[in-house]
Short mmCIF file of C-alpha atoms and ligand atoms in Angstrom, two decimals:
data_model
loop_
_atom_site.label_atom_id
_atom_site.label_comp_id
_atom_site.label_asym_id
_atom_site.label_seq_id
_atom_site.Cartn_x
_atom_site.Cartn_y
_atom_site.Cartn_z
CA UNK A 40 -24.11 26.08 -10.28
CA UNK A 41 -21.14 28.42 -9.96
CA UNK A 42 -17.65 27.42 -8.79
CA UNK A 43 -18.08 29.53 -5.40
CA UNK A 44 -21.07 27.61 -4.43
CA UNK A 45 -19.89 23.88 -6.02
CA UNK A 46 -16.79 24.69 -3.58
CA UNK A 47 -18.73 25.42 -0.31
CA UNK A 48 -18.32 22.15 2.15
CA UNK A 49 -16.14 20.56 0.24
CA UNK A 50 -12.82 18.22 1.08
CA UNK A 51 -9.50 18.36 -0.62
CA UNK A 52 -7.97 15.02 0.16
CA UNK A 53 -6.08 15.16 -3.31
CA UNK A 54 -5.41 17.08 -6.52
CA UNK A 55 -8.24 15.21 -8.55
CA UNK A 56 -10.60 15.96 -5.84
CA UNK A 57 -10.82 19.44 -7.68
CA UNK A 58 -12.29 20.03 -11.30
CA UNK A 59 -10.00 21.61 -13.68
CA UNK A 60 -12.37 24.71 -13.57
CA UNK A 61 -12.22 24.31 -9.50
CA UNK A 62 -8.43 24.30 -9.67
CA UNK A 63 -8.51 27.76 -11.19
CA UNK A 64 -11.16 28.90 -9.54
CA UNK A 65 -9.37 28.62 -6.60
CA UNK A 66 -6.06 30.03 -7.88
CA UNK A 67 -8.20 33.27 -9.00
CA UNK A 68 -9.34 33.45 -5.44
CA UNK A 69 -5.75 33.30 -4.11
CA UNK A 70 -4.27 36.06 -6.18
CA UNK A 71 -7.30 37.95 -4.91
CA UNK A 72 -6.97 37.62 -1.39
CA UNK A 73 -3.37 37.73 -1.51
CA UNK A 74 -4.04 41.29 -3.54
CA UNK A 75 -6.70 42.18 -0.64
CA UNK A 76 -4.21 41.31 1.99
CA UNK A 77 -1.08 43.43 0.24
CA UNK A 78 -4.00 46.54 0.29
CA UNK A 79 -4.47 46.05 3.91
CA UNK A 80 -8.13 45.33 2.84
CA UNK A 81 -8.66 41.48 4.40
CA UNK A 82 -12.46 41.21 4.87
CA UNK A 83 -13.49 38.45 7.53
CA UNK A 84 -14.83 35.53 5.47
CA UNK A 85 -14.05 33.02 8.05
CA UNK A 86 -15.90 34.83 11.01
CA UNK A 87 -17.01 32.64 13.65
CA UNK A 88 -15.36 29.88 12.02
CA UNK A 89 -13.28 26.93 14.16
CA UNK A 90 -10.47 25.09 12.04
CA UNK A 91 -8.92 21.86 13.52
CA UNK A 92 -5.28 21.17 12.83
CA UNK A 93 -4.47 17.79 13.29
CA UNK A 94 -0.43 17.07 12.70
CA UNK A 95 1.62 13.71 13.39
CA UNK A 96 3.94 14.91 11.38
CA UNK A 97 5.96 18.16 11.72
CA UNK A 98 5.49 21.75 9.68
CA UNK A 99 6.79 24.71 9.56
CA UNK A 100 4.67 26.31 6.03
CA UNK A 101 1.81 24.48 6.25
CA UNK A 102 1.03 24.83 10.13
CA UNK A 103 1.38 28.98 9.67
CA UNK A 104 -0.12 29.17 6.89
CA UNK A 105 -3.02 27.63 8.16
CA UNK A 106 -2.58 29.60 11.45
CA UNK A 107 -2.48 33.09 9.68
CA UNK A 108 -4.50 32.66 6.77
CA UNK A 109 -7.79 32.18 9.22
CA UNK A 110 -6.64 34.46 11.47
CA UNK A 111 -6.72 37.19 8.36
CA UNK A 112 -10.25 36.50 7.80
CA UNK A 113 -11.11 36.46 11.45
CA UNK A 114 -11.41 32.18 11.84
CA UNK A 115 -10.11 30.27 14.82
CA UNK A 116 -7.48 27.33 14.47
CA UNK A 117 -7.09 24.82 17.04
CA UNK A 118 -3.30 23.10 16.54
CA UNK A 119 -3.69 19.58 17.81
CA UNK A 120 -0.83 17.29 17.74
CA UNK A 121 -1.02 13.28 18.52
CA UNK A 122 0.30 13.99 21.78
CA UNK A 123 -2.75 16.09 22.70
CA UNK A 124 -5.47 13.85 21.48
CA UNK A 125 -6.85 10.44 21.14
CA UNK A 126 -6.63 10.03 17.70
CA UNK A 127 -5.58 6.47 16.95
CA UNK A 128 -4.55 5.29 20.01
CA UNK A 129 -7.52 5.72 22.51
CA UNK A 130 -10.33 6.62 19.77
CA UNK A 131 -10.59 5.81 16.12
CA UNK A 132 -10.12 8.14 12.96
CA UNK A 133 -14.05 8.09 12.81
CA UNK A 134 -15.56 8.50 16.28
CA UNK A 135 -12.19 11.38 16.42
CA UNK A 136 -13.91 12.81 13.09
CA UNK A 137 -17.06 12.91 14.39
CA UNK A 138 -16.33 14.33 17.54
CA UNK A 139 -14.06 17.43 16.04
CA UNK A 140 -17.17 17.55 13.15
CA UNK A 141 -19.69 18.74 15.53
CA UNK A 142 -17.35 21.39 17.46
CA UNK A 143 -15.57 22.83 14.19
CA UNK A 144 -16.15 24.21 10.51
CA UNK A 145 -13.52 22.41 8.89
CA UNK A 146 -10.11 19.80 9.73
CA UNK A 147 -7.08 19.99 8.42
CA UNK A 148 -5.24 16.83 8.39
CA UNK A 149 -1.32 16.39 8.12
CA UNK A 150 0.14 12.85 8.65
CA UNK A 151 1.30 9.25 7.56
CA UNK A 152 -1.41 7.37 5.95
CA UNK A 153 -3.37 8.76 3.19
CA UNK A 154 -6.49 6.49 4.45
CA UNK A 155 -6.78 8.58 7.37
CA UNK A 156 -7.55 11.69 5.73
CA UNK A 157 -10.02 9.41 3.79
CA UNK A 158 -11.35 8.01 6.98
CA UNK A 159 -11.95 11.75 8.70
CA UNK A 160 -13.54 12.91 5.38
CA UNK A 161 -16.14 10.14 5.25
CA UNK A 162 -16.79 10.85 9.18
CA UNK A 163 -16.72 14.37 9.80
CA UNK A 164 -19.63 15.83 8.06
CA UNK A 165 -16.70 18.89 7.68
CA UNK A 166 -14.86 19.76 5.02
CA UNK A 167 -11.67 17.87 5.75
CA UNK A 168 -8.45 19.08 4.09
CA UNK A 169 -5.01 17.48 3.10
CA UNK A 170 -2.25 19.45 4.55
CA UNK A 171 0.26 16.41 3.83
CA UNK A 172 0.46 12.06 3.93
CA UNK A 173 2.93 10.47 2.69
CA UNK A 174 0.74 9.98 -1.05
CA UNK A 175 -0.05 13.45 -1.79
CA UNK A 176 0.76 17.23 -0.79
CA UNK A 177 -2.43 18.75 -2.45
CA UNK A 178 -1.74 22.32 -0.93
CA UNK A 179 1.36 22.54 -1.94
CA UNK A 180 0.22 22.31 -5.44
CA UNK A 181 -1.61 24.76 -5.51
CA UNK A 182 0.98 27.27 -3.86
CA UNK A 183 3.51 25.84 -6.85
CA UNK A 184 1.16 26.42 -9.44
CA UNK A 185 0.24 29.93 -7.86
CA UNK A 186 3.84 31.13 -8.12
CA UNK A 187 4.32 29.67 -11.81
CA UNK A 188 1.40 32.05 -12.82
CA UNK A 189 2.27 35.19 -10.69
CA UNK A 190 5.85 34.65 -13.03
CA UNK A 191 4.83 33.97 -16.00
CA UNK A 192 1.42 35.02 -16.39
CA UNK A 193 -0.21 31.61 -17.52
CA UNK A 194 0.54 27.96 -16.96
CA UNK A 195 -0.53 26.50 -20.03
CA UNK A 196 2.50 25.57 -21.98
CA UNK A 197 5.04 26.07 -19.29
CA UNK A 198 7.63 23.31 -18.87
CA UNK A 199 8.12 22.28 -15.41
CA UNK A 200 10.57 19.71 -14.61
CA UNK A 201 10.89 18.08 -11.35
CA UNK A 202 13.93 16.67 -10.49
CA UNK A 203 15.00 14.51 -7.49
CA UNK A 204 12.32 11.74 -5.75
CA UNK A 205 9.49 10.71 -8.74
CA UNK A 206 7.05 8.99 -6.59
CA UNK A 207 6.74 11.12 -3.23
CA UNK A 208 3.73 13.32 -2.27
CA UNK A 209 5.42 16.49 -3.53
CA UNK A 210 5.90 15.18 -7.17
CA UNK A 211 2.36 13.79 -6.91
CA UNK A 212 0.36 16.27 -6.25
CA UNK A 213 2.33 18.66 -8.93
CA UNK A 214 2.57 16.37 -11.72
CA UNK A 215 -1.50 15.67 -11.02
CA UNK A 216 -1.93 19.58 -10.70
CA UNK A 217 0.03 20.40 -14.10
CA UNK A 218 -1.71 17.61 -15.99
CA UNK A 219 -4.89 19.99 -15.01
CA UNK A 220 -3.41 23.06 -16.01
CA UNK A 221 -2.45 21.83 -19.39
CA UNK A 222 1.67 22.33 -18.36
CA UNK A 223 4.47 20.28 -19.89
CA UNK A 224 6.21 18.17 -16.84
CA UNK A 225 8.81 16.08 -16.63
CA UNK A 226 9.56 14.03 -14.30
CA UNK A 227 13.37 13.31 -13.65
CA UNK A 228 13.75 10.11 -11.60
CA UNK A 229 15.67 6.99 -11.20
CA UNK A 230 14.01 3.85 -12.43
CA UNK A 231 13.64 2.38 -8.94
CA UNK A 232 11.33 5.76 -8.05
CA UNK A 233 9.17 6.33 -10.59
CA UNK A 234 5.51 7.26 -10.15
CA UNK A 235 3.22 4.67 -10.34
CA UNK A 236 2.08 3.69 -13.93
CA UNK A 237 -1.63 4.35 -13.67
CA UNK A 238 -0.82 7.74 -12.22
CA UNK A 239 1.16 8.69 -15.10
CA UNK A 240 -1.07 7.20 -17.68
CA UNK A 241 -4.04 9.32 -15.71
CA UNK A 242 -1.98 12.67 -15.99
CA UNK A 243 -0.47 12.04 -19.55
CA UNK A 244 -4.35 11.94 -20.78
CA UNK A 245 -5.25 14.65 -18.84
CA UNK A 246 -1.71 17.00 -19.41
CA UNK A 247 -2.94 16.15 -23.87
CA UNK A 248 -6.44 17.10 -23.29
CA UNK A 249 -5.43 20.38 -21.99
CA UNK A 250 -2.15 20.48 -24.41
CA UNK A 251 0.31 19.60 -22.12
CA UNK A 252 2.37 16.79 -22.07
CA UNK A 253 3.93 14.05 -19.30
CA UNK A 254 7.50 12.62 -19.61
CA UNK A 255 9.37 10.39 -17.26
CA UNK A 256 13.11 10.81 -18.14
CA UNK A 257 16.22 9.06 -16.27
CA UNK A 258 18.52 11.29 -17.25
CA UNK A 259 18.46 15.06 -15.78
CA UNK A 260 20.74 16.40 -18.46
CA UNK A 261 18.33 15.57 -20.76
CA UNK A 262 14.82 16.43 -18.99
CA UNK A 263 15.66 19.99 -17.60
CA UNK A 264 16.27 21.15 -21.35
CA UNK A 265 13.76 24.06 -22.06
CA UNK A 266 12.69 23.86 -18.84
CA UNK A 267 10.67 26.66 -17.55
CA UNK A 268 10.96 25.41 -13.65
CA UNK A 269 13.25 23.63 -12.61
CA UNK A 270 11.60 21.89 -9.28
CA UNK A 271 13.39 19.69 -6.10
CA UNK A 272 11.94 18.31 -3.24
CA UNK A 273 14.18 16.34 -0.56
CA UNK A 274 15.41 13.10 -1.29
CA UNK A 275 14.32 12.03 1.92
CA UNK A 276 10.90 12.22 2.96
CA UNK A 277 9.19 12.66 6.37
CA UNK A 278 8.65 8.95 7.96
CA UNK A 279 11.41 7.07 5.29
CA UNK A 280 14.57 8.45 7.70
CA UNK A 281 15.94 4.42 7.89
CA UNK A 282 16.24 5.29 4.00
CA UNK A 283 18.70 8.16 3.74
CA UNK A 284 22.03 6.67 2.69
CA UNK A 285 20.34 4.78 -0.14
CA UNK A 286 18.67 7.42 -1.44
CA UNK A 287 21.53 10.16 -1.10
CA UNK A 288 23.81 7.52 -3.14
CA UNK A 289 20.82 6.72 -5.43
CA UNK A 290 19.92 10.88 -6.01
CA UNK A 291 23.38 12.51 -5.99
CA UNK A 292 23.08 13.01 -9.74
CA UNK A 293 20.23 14.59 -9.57
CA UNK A 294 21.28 17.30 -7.73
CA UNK A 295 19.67 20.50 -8.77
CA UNK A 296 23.20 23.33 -9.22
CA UNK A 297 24.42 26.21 -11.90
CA UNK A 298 25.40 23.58 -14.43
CA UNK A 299 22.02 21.98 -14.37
CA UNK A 300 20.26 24.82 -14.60
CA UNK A 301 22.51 26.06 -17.63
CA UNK A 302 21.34 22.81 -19.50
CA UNK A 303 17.98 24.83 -19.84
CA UNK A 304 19.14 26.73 -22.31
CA UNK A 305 17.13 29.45 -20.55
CA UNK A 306 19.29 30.86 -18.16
CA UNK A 307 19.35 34.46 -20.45
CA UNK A 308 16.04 35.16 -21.13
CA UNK A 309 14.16 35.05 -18.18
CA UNK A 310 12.27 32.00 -18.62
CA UNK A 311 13.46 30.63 -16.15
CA UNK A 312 12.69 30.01 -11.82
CA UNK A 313 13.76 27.52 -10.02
CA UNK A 314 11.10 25.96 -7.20
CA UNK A 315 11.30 24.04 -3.90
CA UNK A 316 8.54 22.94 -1.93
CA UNK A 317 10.94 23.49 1.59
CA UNK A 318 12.47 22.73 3.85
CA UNK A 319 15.55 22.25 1.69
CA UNK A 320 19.37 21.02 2.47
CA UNK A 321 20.72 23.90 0.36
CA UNK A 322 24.08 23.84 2.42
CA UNK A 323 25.90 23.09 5.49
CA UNK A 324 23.15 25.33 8.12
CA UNK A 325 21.09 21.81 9.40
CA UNK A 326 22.15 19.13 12.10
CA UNK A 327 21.18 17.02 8.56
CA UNK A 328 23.62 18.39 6.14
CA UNK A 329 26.31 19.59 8.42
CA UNK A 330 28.63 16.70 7.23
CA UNK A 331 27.38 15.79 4.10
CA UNK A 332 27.36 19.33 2.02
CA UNK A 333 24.46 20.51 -0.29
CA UNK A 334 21.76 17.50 -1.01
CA UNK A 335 18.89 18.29 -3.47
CA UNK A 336 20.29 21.51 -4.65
CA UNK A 337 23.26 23.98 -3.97
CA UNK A 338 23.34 27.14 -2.56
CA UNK A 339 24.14 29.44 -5.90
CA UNK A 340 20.60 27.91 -7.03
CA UNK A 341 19.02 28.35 -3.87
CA UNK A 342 20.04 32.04 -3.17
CA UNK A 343 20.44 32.34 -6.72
CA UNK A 344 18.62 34.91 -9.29
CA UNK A 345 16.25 32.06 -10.46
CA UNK A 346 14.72 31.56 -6.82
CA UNK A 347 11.51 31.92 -5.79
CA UNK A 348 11.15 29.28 -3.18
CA UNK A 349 10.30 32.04 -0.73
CA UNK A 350 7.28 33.55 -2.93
CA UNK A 351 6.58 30.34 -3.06
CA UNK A 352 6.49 29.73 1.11
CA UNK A 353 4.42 32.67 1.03
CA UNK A 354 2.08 31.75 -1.71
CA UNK A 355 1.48 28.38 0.76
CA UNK A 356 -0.59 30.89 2.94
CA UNK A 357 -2.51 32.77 0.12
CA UNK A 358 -3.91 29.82 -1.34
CA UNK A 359 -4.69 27.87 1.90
CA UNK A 360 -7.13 30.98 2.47
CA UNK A 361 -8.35 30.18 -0.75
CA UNK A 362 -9.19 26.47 0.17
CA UNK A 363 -10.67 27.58 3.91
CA UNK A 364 -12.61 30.36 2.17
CA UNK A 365 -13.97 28.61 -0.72
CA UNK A 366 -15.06 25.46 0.96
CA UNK A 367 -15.67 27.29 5.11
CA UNK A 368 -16.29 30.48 3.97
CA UNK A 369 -20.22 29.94 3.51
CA UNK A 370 -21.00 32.69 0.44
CA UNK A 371 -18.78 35.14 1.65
CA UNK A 372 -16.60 34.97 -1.23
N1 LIG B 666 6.29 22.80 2.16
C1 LIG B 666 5.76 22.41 3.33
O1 LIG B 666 4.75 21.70 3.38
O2 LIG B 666 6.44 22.85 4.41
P1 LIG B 666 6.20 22.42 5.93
O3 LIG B 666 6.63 20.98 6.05
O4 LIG B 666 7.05 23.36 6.72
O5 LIG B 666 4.73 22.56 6.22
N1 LIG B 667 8.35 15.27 0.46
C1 LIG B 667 8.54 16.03 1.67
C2 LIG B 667 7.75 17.29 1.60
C3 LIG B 667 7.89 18.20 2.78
C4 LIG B 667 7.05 19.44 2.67
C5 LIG B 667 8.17 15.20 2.87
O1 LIG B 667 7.13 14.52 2.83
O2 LIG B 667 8.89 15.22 3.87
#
């Protein structure tokens, strides 16, 4: 079967939902739509077509990039909050699933628990997809990974190193996605937050398979040498708030700034980006940071040369199209 048709009607509740082949497959498809869409030449794969958008939690990226990409390709979305609808208070995940399953093509799903997602998957008889729990941030990965390759032209050998919180859904779903794509990463954590060990042993096999490689290193010094990307997330996730002055105390030396990013050794040459999955306290412009300064990374690396966390934002909407047209699209592709 080909990769268009193994991808119509299907989910995307995590990275190793995908094939390696389907992971590309669907990167192809975004630099081609987002090609289509520069040459003001969008076609309307997603005609007719009703997307659900269920959020607990709050989004800026995800929630327009879901909004626009279907609108591009002439699909509906439906934004539906917990304060508009039953879910989990008045009606269960599956009679919710089933419900929104016979109304719409597809349901995106961005929240707390990763078994919900699960749960609307197994109910919907829709292709359900993962727009963010607090386990894994599959979409993101794929806009990462999609900005890697528009800079350097490949992702196989390319060292990404992810600095900041090991074990949240950010650092997931990338160090899952590069173990796929055959990239080096490192992962740059304190002891008390790194991944989980069956994850890692999963993506080390995977990352040699492919000729990559998988490294959890404590010191950040050490792990952003040769780096390729150099990759934050916050320190503080959605939903772990009674956990910020532990973890700014706990992260403050891995802050992402100039001098870090000089231990590269790459700074010169041009192989070298640096990557943030957003939003990000880059300086003193959020009720958050106001008093505390830059967190995860300072502004001369955020506005810096090496940025390209807003290709990046935008590469959040090319690839969603990808997922809704792939797995809603019918054969339009
Ligand atoms: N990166 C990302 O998922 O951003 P939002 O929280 O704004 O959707
Ligand atoms: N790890 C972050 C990602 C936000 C896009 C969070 O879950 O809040």
């Amino acid at each position: 079967m080909d990769l268009g048709r193994q991808m119509q009607g299907r989910s995307l509740l995590q990275i190793t939902d995908l094939t390696d082949g389907e992971l590309f497959y669907l990167l192809d498809l975004a630099a081609m739509l987002k090609q289509e869409k520069k040459a003001g030449a969008s076609r309307q794969r997603l005609a007719h077509k009703n997307l659900a958008l269920i959020f607990e939690k709050m989004s800026t990226r995800t929630r327009c990039a879901c909004a626009v990409a279907a609108s591009d390709e002439g699909g509906h979305t439906e934004f539906l909050t917990t304060q508009d609808i039953h879910l989990g208070k008045k009606e269960s995940v599956a009679d919710t699933a089933r419900v929104l399953g016979r109304m719409f093509d597809g349901i995106l799903f961005r929240g707390y628990k990763q078994e919900t997602v699960v749960a609307l998957a197994q109910h919907a008889g829709v292709p359900v997809w993962n727009g963010l729990t607090d386990a894994h941030h599959p979409t993101q990965a794929m806009a990462d990974l999609m900005t890697v390759r528009e800079h350097f032209g490949r992702l196989r050998g390319i060292r990404l190193v992810y600095v900041g919180d090991g074990r949240n859904n950010v650092a997931t779903s990338l160090m899952l996605a590069c173990a796929k794509a055959g990239m080096h990463f490192v992962n740059a954590t304190p002891a008390s937050l790194v991944p989980d060990a069956k994850l890692v042993r999963w993506c080390e096999d995977r990352a040699q398979l492919n000729g990559g490689s998988l490294k959890v290193e404590h010191d950040p010094a050490v792990a952003v040498q040769d780096a390729n990307v150099v990759y934050t997330d916050v320190w503080v996730s959605m939903g772990e708030e009674q956990q910020q002055s532990e973890r700014l105390e706990l992260l403050r030396p891995y802050q992402v700034n100039a001098a870090l990013m000089e231990k590269t050794g790459h700074t010169e040459d041009g192989q070298l980006i640096f990557l943030h999955c957003l939003p990000a306290f880059h300086d003193h412009n959020t009720e958050v940071t106001r008093d505390l300064g830059a967190l995860e990374v300072t502004d001369d690396v955020f506005e810096g040369a090496f940025s390209r966390v807003f290709d990046q934002a935008e590469n959040k909407m090319h690839s969603m199209k990808a997922l809704f047209v792939a797995s809603a699209g019918g054969a339009a592709v």
